[in-house]
PDB file of C-alpha atoms in Angstrom:
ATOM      1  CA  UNK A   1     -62.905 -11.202 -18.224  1.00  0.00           C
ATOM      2  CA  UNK A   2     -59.260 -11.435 -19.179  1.00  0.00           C
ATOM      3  CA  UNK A   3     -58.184  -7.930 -19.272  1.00  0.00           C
ATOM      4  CA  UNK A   4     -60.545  -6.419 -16.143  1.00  0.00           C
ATOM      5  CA  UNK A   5     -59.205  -7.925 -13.159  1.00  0.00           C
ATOM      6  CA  UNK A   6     -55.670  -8.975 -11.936  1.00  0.00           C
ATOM      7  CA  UNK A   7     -55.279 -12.445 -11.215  1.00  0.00           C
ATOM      8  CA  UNK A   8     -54.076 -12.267  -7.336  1.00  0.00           C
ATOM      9  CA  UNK A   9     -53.503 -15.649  -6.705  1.00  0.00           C
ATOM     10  CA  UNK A  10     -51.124 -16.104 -10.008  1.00  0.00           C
ATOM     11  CA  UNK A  11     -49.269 -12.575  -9.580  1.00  0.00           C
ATOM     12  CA  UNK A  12     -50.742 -11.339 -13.025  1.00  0.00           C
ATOM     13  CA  UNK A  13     -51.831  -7.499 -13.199  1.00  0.00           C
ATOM     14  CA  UNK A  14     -55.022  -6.217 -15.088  1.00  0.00           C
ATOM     15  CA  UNK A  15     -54.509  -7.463 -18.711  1.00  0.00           C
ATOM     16  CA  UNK A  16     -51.481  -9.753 -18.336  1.00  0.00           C
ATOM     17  CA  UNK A  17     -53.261 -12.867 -18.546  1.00  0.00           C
ATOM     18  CA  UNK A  18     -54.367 -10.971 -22.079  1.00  0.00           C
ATOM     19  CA  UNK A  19     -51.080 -10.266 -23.204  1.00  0.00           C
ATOM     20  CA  UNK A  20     -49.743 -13.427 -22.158  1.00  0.00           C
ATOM     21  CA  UNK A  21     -52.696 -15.242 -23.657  1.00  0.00           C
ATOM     22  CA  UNK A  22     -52.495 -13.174 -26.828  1.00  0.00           C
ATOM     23  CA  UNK A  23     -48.657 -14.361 -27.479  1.00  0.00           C
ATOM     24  CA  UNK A  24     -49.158 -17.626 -26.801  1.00  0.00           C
ATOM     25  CA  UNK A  25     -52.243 -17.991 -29.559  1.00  0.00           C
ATOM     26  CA  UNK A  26     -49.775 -16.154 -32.484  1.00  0.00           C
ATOM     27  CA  UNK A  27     -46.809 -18.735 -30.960  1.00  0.00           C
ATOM     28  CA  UNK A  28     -49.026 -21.719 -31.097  1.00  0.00           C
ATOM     29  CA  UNK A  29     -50.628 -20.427 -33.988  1.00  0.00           C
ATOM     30  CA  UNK A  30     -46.755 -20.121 -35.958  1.00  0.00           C
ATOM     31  CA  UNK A  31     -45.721 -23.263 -34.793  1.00  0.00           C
ATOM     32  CA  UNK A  32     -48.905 -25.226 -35.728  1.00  0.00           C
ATOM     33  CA  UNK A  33     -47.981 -23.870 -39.698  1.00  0.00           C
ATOM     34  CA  UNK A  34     -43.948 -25.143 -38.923  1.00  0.00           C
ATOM     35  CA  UNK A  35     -45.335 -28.787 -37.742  1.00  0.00           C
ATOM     36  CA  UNK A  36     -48.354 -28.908 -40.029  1.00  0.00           C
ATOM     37  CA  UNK A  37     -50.946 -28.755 -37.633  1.00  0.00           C
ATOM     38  CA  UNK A  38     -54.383 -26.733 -37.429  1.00  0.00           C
ATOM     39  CA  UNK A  39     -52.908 -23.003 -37.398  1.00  0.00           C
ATOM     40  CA  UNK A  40     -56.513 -22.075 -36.418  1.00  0.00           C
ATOM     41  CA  UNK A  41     -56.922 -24.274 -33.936  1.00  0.00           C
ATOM     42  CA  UNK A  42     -53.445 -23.487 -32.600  1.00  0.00           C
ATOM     43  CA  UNK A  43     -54.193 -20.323 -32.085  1.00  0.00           C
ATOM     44  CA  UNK A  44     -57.764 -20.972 -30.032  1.00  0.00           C
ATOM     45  CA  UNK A  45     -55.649 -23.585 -28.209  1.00  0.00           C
ATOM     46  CA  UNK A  46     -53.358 -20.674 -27.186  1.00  0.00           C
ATOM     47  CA  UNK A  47     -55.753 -18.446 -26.501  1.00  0.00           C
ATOM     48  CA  UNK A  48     -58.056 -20.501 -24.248  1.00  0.00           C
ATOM     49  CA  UNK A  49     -55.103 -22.324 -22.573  1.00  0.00           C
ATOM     50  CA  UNK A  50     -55.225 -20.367 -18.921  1.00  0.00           C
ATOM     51  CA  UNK A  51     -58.882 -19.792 -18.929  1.00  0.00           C
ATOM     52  CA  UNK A  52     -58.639 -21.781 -16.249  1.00  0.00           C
ATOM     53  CA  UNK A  53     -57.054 -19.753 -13.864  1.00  0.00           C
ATOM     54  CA  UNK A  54     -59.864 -16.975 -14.247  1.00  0.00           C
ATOM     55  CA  UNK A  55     -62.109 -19.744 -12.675  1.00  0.00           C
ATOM     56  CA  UNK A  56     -59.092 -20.601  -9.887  1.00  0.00           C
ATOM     57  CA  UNK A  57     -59.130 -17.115  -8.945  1.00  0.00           C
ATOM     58  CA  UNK A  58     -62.217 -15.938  -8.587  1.00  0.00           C
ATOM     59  CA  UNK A  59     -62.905 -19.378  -6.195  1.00  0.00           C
ATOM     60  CA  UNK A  60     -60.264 -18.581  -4.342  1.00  0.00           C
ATOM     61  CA  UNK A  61     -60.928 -15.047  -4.033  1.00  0.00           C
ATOM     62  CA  UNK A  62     -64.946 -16.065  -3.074  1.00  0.00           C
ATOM     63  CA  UNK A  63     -63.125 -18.506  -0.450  1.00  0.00           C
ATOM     64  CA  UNK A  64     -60.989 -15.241   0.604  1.00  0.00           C
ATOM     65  CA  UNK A  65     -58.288 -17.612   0.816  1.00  0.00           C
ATOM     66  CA  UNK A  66     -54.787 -15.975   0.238  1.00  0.00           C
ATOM     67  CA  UNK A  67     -53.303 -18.556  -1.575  1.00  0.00           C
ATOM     68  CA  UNK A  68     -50.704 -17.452  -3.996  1.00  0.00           C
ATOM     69  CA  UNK A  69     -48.731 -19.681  -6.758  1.00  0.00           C
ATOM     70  CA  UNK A  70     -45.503 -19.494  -8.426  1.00  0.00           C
ATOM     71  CA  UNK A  71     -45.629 -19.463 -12.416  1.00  0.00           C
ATOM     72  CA  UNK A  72     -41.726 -18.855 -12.740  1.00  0.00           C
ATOM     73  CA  UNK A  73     -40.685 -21.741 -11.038  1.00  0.00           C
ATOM     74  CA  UNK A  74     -40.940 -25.492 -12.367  1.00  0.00           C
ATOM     75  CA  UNK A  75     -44.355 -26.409 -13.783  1.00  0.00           C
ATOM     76  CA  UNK A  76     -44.445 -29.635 -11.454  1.00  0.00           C
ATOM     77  CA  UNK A  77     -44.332 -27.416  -8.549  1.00  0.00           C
ATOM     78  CA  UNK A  78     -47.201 -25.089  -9.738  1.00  0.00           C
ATOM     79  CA  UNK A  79     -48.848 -28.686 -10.269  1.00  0.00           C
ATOM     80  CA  UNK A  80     -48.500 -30.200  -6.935  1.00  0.00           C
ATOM     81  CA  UNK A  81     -49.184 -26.936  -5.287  1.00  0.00           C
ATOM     82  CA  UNK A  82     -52.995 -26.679  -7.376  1.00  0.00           C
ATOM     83  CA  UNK A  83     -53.649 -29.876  -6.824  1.00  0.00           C
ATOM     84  CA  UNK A  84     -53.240 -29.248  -2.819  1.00  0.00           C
ATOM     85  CA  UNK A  85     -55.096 -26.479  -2.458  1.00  0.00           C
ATOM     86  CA  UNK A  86     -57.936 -27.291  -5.342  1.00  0.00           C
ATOM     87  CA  UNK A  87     -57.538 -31.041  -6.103  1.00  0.00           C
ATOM     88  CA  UNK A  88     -56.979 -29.982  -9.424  1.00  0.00           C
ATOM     89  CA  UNK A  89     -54.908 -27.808 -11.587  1.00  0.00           C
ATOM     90  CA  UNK A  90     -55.801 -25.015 -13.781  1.00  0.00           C
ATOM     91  CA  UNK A  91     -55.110 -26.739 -17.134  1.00  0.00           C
ATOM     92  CA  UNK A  92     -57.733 -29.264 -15.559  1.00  0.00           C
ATOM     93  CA  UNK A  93     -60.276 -26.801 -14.948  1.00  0.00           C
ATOM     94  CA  UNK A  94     -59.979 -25.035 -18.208  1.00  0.00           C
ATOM     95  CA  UNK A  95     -60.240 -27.920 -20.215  1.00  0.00           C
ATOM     96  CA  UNK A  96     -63.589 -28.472 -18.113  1.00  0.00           C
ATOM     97  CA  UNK A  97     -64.749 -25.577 -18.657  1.00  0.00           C
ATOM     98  CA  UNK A  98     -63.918 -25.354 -22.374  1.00  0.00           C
ATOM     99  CA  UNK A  99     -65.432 -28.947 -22.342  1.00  0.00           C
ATOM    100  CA  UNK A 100     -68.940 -27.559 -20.610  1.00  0.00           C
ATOM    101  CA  UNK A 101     -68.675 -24.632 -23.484  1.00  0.00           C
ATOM    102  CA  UNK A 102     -68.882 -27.752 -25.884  1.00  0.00           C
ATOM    103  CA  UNK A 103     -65.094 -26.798 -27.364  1.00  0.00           C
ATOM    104  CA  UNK A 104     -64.387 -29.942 -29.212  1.00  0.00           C
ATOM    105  CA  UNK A 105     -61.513 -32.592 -27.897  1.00  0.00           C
ATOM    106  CA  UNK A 106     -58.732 -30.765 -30.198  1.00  0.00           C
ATOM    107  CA  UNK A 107     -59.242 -27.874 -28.387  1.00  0.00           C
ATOM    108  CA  UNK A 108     -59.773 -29.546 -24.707  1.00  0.00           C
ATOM    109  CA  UNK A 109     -57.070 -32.217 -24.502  1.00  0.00           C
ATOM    110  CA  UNK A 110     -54.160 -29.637 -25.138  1.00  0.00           C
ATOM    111  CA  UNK A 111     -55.169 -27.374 -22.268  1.00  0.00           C
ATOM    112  CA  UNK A 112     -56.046 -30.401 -19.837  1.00  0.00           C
ATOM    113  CA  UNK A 113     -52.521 -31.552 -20.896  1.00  0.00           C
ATOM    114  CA  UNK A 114     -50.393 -28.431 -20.693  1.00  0.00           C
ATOM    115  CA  UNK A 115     -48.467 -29.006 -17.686  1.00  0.00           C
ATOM    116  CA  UNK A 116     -47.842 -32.725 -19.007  1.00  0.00           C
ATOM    117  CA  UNK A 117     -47.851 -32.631 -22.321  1.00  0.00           C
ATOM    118  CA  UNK A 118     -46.025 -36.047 -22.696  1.00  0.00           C
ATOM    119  CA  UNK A 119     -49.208 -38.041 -20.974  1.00  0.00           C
ATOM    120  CA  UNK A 120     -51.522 -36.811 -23.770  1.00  0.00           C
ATOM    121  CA  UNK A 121     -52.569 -39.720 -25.438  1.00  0.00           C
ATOM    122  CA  UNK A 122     -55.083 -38.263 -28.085  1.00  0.00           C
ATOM    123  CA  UNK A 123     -54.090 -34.927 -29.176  1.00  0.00           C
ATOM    124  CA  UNK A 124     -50.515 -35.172 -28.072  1.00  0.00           C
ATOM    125  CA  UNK A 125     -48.742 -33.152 -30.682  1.00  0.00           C
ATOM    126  CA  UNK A 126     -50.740 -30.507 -29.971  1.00  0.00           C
ATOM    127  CA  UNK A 127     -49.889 -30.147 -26.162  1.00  0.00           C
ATOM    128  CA  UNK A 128     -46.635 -30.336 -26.697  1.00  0.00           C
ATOM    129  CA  UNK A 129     -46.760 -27.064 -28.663  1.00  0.00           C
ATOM    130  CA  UNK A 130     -48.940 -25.504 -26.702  1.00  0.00           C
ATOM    131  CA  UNK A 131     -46.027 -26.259 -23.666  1.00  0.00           C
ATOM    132  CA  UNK A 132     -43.827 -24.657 -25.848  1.00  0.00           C
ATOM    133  CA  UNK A 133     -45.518 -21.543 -26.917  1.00  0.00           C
ATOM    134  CA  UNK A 134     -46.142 -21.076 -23.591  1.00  0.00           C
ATOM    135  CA  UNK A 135     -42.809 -20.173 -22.616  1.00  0.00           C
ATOM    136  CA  UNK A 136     -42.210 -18.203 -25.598  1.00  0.00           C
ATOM    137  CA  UNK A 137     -45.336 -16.121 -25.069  1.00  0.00           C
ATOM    138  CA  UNK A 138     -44.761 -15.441 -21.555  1.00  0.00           C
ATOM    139  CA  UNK A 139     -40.765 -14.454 -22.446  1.00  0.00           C
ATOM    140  CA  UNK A 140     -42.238 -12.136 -25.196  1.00  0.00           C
ATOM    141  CA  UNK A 141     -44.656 -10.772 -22.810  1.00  0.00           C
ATOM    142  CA  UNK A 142     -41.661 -10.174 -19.451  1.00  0.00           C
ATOM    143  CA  UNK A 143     -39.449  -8.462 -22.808  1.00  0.00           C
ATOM    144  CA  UNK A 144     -42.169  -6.032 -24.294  1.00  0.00           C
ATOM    145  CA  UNK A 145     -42.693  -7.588 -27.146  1.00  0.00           C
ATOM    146  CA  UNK A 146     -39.099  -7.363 -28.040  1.00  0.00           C
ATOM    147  CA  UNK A 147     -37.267  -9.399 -29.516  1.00  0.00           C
ATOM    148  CA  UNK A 148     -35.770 -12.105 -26.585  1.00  0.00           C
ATOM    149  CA  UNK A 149     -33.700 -14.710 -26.154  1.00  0.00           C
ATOM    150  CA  UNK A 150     -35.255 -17.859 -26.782  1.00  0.00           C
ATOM    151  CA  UNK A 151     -36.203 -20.211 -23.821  1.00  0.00           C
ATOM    152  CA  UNK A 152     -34.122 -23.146 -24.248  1.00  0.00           C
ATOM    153  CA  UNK A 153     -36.880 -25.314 -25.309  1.00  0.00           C
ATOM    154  CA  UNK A 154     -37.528 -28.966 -23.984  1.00  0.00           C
ATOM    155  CA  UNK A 155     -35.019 -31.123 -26.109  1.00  0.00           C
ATOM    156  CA  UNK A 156     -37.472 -34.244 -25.633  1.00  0.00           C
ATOM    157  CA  UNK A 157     -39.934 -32.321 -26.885  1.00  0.00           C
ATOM    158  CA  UNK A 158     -38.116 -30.584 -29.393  1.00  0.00           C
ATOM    159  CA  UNK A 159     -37.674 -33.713 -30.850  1.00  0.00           C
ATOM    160  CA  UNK A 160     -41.288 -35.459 -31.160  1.00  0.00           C
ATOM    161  CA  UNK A 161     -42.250 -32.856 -32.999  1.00  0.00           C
ATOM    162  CA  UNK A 162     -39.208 -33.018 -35.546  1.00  0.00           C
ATOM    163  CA  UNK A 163     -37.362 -29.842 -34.601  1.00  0.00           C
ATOM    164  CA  UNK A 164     -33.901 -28.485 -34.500  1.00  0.00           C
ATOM    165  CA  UNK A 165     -32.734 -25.865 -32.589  1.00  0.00           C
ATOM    166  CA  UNK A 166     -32.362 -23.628 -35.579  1.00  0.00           C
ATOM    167  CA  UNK A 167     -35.871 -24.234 -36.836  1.00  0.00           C
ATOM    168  CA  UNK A 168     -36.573 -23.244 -33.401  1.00  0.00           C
ATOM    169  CA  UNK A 169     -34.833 -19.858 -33.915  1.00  0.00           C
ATOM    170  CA  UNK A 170     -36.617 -19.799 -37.410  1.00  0.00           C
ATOM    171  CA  UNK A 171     -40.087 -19.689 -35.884  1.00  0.00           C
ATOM    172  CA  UNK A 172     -38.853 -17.596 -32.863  1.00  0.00           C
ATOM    173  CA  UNK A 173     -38.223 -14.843 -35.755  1.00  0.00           C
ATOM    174  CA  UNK A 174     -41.271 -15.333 -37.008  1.00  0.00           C
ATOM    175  CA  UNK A 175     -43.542 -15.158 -34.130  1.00  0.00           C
ATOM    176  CA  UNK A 176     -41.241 -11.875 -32.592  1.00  0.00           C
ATOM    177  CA  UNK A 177     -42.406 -10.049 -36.108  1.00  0.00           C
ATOM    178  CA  UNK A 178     -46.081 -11.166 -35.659  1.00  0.00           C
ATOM    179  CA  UNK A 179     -46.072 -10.085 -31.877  1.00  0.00           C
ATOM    180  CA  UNK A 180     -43.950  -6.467 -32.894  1.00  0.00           C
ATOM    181  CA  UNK A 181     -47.185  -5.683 -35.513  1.00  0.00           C
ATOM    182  CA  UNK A 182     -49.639  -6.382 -33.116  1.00  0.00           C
ATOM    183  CA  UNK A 183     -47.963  -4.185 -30.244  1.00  0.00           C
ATOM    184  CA  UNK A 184     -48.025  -1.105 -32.718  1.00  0.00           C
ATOM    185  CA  UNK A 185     -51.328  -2.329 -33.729  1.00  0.00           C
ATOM    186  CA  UNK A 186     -52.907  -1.958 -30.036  1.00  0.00           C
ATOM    187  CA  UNK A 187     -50.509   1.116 -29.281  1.00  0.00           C
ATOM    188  CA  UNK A 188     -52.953   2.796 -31.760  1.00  0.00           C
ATOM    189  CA  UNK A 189     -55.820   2.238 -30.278  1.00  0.00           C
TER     190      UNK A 189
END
């Protein structure tokens, strides 16, 4: 499902929502060892986190409605402009559908609470990282799996989860090695 169809409505080709998926899980997954969380479950988190914009697509598309949103811009916009055309957003949908899939809360609450990670009462920690490792994946993805600058993360965030900007860097390092392996990796395929 993730790498046979583009995702019209979200801009993605064939396979991006793979890639991008992909990067995120081995982001999450490095920064759940730095903040001594559930590297496993970081890295399903990551993985699973835009599921639901496979199910916001392919409604839309069965609606043949042309709407399109913006994933570049701010993440309140993309929020706002879900919620008007669907009611809901896709982190919302996802964690439904993980939720129907009986994923347990750890997995759920971080994807329902991606777009506000703050608001997460329960599992908290965890969707702030997985807000972060978002935009790392995605800038790792846009690069080639080069080595990028990092996105200048949330300093709020940053900060509940005991960070410094160098640590930061630290884990950037990291997760740019991991990613570099696993491009050659799938090259050779």
């Amino acid at each position: 499902v993730y790498k046979r169809q583009p995702l019209v409505c979200y801009g993605f080709s064939a396979g991006e929502l793979w890639e991008r998926s992909v990067a995120t899980a081995v982001t999450l997954e490095t920064l759940a060892e730095k903040h001594n969380a559930t590297s496993n479950t970081g890295y399903t988190v990551g993985l699973l986190h835009s599921i639901g914009m496979v199910f916001v697509n392919k409604h839309l598309q069965e609606m043949k409605a042309s709407q399109r949103f913006d994933l570049d811009g701010e993440p309140e916009v993309l929020e706002v402009e879900e919620t008007t055309a669907l009611g809901m957003t896709h982190a919302e949908v996802g964690a439904h559908v993980l939720e129907r899939w009986k994923f347990p809360d750890n997995v759920c609450e971080p994807v329902r609470f991606q777009l506000k990670p703050l608001a997460c009462q329960s599992y908290g920690k965890s969707a702030c990282l997985l807000n972060l490792a978002k935009d790392i994946g995605a800038g790792f993805v846009r690069s080639g799996y080069r080595k990028v600058e990092a996105p200048e993360p949330d300093q709020l965030v940053l900060a509940l989860l005991g960070g410094t900007n160098e640590s930061y860097e630290k884990v950037m390092e990291k997760v740019s090695s991991k990613l570099a392996m696993i491009d050659v990796l799938l090259q050779e395929l």
